Backbone as a printed PyTorch tensor [residue, N CA C, xyz], in Angstrom:
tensor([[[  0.8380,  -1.1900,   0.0000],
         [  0.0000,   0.0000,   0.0000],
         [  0.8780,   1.2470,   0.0000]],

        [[  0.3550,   2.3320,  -0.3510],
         [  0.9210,   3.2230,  -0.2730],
         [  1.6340,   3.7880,   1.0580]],

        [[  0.8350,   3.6820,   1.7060],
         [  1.6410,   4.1980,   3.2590],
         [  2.6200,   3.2060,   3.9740]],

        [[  2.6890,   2.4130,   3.3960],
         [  4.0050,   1.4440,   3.5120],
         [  5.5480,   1.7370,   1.8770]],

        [[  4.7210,   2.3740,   0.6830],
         [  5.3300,   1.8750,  -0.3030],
         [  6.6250,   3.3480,   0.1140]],

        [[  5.7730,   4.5570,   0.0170],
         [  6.2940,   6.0080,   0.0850],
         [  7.4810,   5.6930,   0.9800]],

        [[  7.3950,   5.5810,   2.4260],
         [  8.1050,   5.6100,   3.4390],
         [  9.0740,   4.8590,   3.0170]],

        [[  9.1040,   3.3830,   2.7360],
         [ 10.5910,   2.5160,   1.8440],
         [ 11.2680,   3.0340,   0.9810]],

        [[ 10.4670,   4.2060,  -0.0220],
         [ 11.5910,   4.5750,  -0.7550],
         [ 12.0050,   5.4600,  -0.7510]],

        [[ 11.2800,   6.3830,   0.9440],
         [ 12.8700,   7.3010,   1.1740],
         [ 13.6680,   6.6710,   2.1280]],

        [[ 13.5080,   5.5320,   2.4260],
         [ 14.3750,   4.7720,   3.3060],
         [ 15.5650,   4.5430,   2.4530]],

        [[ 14.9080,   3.9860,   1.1510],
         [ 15.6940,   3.8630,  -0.1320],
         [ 16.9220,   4.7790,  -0.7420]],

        [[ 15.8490,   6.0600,  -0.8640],
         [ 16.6730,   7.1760,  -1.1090],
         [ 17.7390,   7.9670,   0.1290]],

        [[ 17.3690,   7.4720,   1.3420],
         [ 18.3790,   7.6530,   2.2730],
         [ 19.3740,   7.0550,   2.3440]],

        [[ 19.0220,   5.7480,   1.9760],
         [ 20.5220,   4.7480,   2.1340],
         [ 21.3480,   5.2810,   1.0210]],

        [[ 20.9100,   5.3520,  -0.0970],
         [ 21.7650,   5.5960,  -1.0520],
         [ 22.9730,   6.8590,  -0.6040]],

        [[ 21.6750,   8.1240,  -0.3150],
         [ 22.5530,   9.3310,   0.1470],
         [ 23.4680,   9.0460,   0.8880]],

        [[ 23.0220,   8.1810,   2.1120],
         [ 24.1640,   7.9760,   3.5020],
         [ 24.9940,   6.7320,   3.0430]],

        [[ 25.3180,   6.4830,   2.0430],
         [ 26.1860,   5.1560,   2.2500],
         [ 26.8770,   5.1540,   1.0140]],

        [[ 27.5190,   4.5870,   0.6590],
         [ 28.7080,   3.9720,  -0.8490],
         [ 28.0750,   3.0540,  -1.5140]],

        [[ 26.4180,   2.1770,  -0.6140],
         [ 26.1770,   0.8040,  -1.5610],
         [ 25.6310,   1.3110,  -2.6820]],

        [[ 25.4020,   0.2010,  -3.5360],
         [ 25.3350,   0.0110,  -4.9710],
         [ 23.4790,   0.0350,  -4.9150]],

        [[ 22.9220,   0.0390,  -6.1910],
         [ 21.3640,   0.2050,  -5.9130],
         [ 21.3870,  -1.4270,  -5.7950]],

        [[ 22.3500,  -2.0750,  -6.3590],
         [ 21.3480,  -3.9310,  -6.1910],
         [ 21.5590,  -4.0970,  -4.6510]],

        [[ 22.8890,  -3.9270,  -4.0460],
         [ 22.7390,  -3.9360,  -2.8020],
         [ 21.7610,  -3.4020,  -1.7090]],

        [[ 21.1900,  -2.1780,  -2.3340],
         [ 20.2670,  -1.5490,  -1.4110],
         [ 19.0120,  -2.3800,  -1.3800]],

        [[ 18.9480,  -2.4790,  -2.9970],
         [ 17.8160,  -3.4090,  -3.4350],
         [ 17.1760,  -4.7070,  -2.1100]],

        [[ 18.3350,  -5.5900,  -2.5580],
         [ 18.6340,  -7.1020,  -1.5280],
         [ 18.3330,  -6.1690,  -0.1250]],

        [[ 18.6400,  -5.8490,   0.4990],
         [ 18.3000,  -5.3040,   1.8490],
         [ 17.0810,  -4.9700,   2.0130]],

        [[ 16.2940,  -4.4800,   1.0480],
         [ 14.9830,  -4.0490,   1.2960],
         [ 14.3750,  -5.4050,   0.4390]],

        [[ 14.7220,  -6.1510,   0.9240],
         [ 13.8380,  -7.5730,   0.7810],
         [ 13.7410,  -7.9750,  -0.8470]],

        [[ 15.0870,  -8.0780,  -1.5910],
         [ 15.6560,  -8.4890,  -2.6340],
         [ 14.8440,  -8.1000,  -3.5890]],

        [[ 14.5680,  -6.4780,  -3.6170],
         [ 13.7390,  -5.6580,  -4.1410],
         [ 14.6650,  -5.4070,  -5.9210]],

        [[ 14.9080,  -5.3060,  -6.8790],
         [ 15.2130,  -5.2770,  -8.1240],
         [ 16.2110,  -3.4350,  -8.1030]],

        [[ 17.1400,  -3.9090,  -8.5420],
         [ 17.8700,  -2.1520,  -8.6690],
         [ 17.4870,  -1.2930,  -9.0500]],

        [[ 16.1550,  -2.0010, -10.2380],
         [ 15.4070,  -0.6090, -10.6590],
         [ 14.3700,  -0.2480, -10.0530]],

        [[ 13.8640,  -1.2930,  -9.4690],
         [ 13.0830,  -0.5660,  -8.0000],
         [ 13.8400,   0.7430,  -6.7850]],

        [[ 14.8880,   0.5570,  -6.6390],
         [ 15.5160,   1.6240,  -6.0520],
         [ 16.1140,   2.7460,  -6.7250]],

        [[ 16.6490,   2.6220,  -8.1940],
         [ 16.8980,   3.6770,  -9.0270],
         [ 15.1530,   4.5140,  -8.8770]],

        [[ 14.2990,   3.9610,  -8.9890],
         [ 13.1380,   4.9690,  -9.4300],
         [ 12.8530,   5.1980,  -7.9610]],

        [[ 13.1260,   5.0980,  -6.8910],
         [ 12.8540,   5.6470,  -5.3830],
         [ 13.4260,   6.9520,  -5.3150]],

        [[ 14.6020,   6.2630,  -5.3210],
         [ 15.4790,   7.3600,  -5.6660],
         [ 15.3410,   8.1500,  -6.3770]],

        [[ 15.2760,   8.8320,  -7.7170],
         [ 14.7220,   9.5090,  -8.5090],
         [ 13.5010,  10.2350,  -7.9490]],

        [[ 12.1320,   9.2870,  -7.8510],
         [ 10.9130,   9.8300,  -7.2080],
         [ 11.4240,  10.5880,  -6.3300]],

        [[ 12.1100,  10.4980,  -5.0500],
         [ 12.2670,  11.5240,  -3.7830],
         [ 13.1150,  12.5360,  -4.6200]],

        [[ 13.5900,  12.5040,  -5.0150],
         [ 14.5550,  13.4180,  -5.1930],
         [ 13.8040,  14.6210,  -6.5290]],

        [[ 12.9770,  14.0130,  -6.8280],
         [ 11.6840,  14.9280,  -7.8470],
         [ 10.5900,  15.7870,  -6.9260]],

        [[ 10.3790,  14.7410,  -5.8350],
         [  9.7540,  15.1390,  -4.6920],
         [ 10.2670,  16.2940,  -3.7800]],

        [[ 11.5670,  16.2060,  -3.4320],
         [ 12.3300,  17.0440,  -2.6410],
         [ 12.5110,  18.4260,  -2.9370]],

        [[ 12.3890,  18.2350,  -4.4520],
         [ 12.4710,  19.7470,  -5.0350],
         [ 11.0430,  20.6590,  -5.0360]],

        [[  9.8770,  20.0370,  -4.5810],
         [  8.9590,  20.5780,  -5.0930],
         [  7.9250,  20.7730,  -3.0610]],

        [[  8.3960,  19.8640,  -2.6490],
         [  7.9500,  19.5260,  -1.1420],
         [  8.7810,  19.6820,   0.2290]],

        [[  8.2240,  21.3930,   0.6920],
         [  8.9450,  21.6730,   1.7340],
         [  8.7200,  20.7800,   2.6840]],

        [[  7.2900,  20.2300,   3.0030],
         [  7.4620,  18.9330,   4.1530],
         [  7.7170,  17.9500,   4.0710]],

        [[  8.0660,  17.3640,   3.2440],
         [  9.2030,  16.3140,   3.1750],
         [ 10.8130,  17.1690,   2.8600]],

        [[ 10.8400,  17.8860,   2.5150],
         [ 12.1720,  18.2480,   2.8410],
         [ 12.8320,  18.4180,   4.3620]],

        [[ 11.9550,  19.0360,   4.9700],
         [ 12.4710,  19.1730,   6.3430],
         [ 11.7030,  17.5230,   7.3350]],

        [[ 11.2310,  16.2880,   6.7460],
         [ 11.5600,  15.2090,   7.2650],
         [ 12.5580,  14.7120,   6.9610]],

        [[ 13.0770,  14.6950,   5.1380],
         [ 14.0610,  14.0130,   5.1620],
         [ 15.3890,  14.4150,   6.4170]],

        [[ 15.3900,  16.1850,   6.0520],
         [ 16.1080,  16.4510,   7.2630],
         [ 16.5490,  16.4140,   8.2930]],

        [[ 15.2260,  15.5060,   8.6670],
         [ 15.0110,  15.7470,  10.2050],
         [ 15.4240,  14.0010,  10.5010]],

        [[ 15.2170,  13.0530,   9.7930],
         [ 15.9970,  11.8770,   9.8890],
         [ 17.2690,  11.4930,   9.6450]],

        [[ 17.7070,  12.7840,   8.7510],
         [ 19.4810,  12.3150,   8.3460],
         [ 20.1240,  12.6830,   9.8760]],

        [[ 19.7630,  14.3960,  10.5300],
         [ 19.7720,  14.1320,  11.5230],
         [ 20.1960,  13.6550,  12.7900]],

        [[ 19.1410,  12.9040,  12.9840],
         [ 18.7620,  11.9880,  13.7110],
         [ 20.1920,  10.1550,  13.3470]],

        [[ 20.2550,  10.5990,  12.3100],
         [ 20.9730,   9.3420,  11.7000],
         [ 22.6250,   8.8590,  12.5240]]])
């Protein structure tokens, strides 16, 4: 569902930001999810980020926290 799907792929798009792994690696971690499932997370937030001050200041507020 959606209120499960959104939240994974800025989990998605966080790991990527905070870390060196690769998208298949991120992929496999989020339950051997396909690289292009995380290339388009990624992408999506980051289309999102530009346009959405409240998710900008969550992502914020979890790196953070990180």
């Amino acid at each position: 569902s959606k209120d499960i799907a959104y939240p994974r792929m800025i989990a998605m798009y966080l790991s990527r930001m905070l870390t060196e792994e690769s998208f298949p690696r991120i992929g496999l971690e989020f339950g051997g999810r396909d690289h292009s499932t995380v290339i388009h997370a990624v992408d999506k937030i980051n289309n999102d980020l530009k346009e959405n001050k409240k998710l900008q200041e969550i992502v914020n507020e979890i790196k953070n926290n990180v």
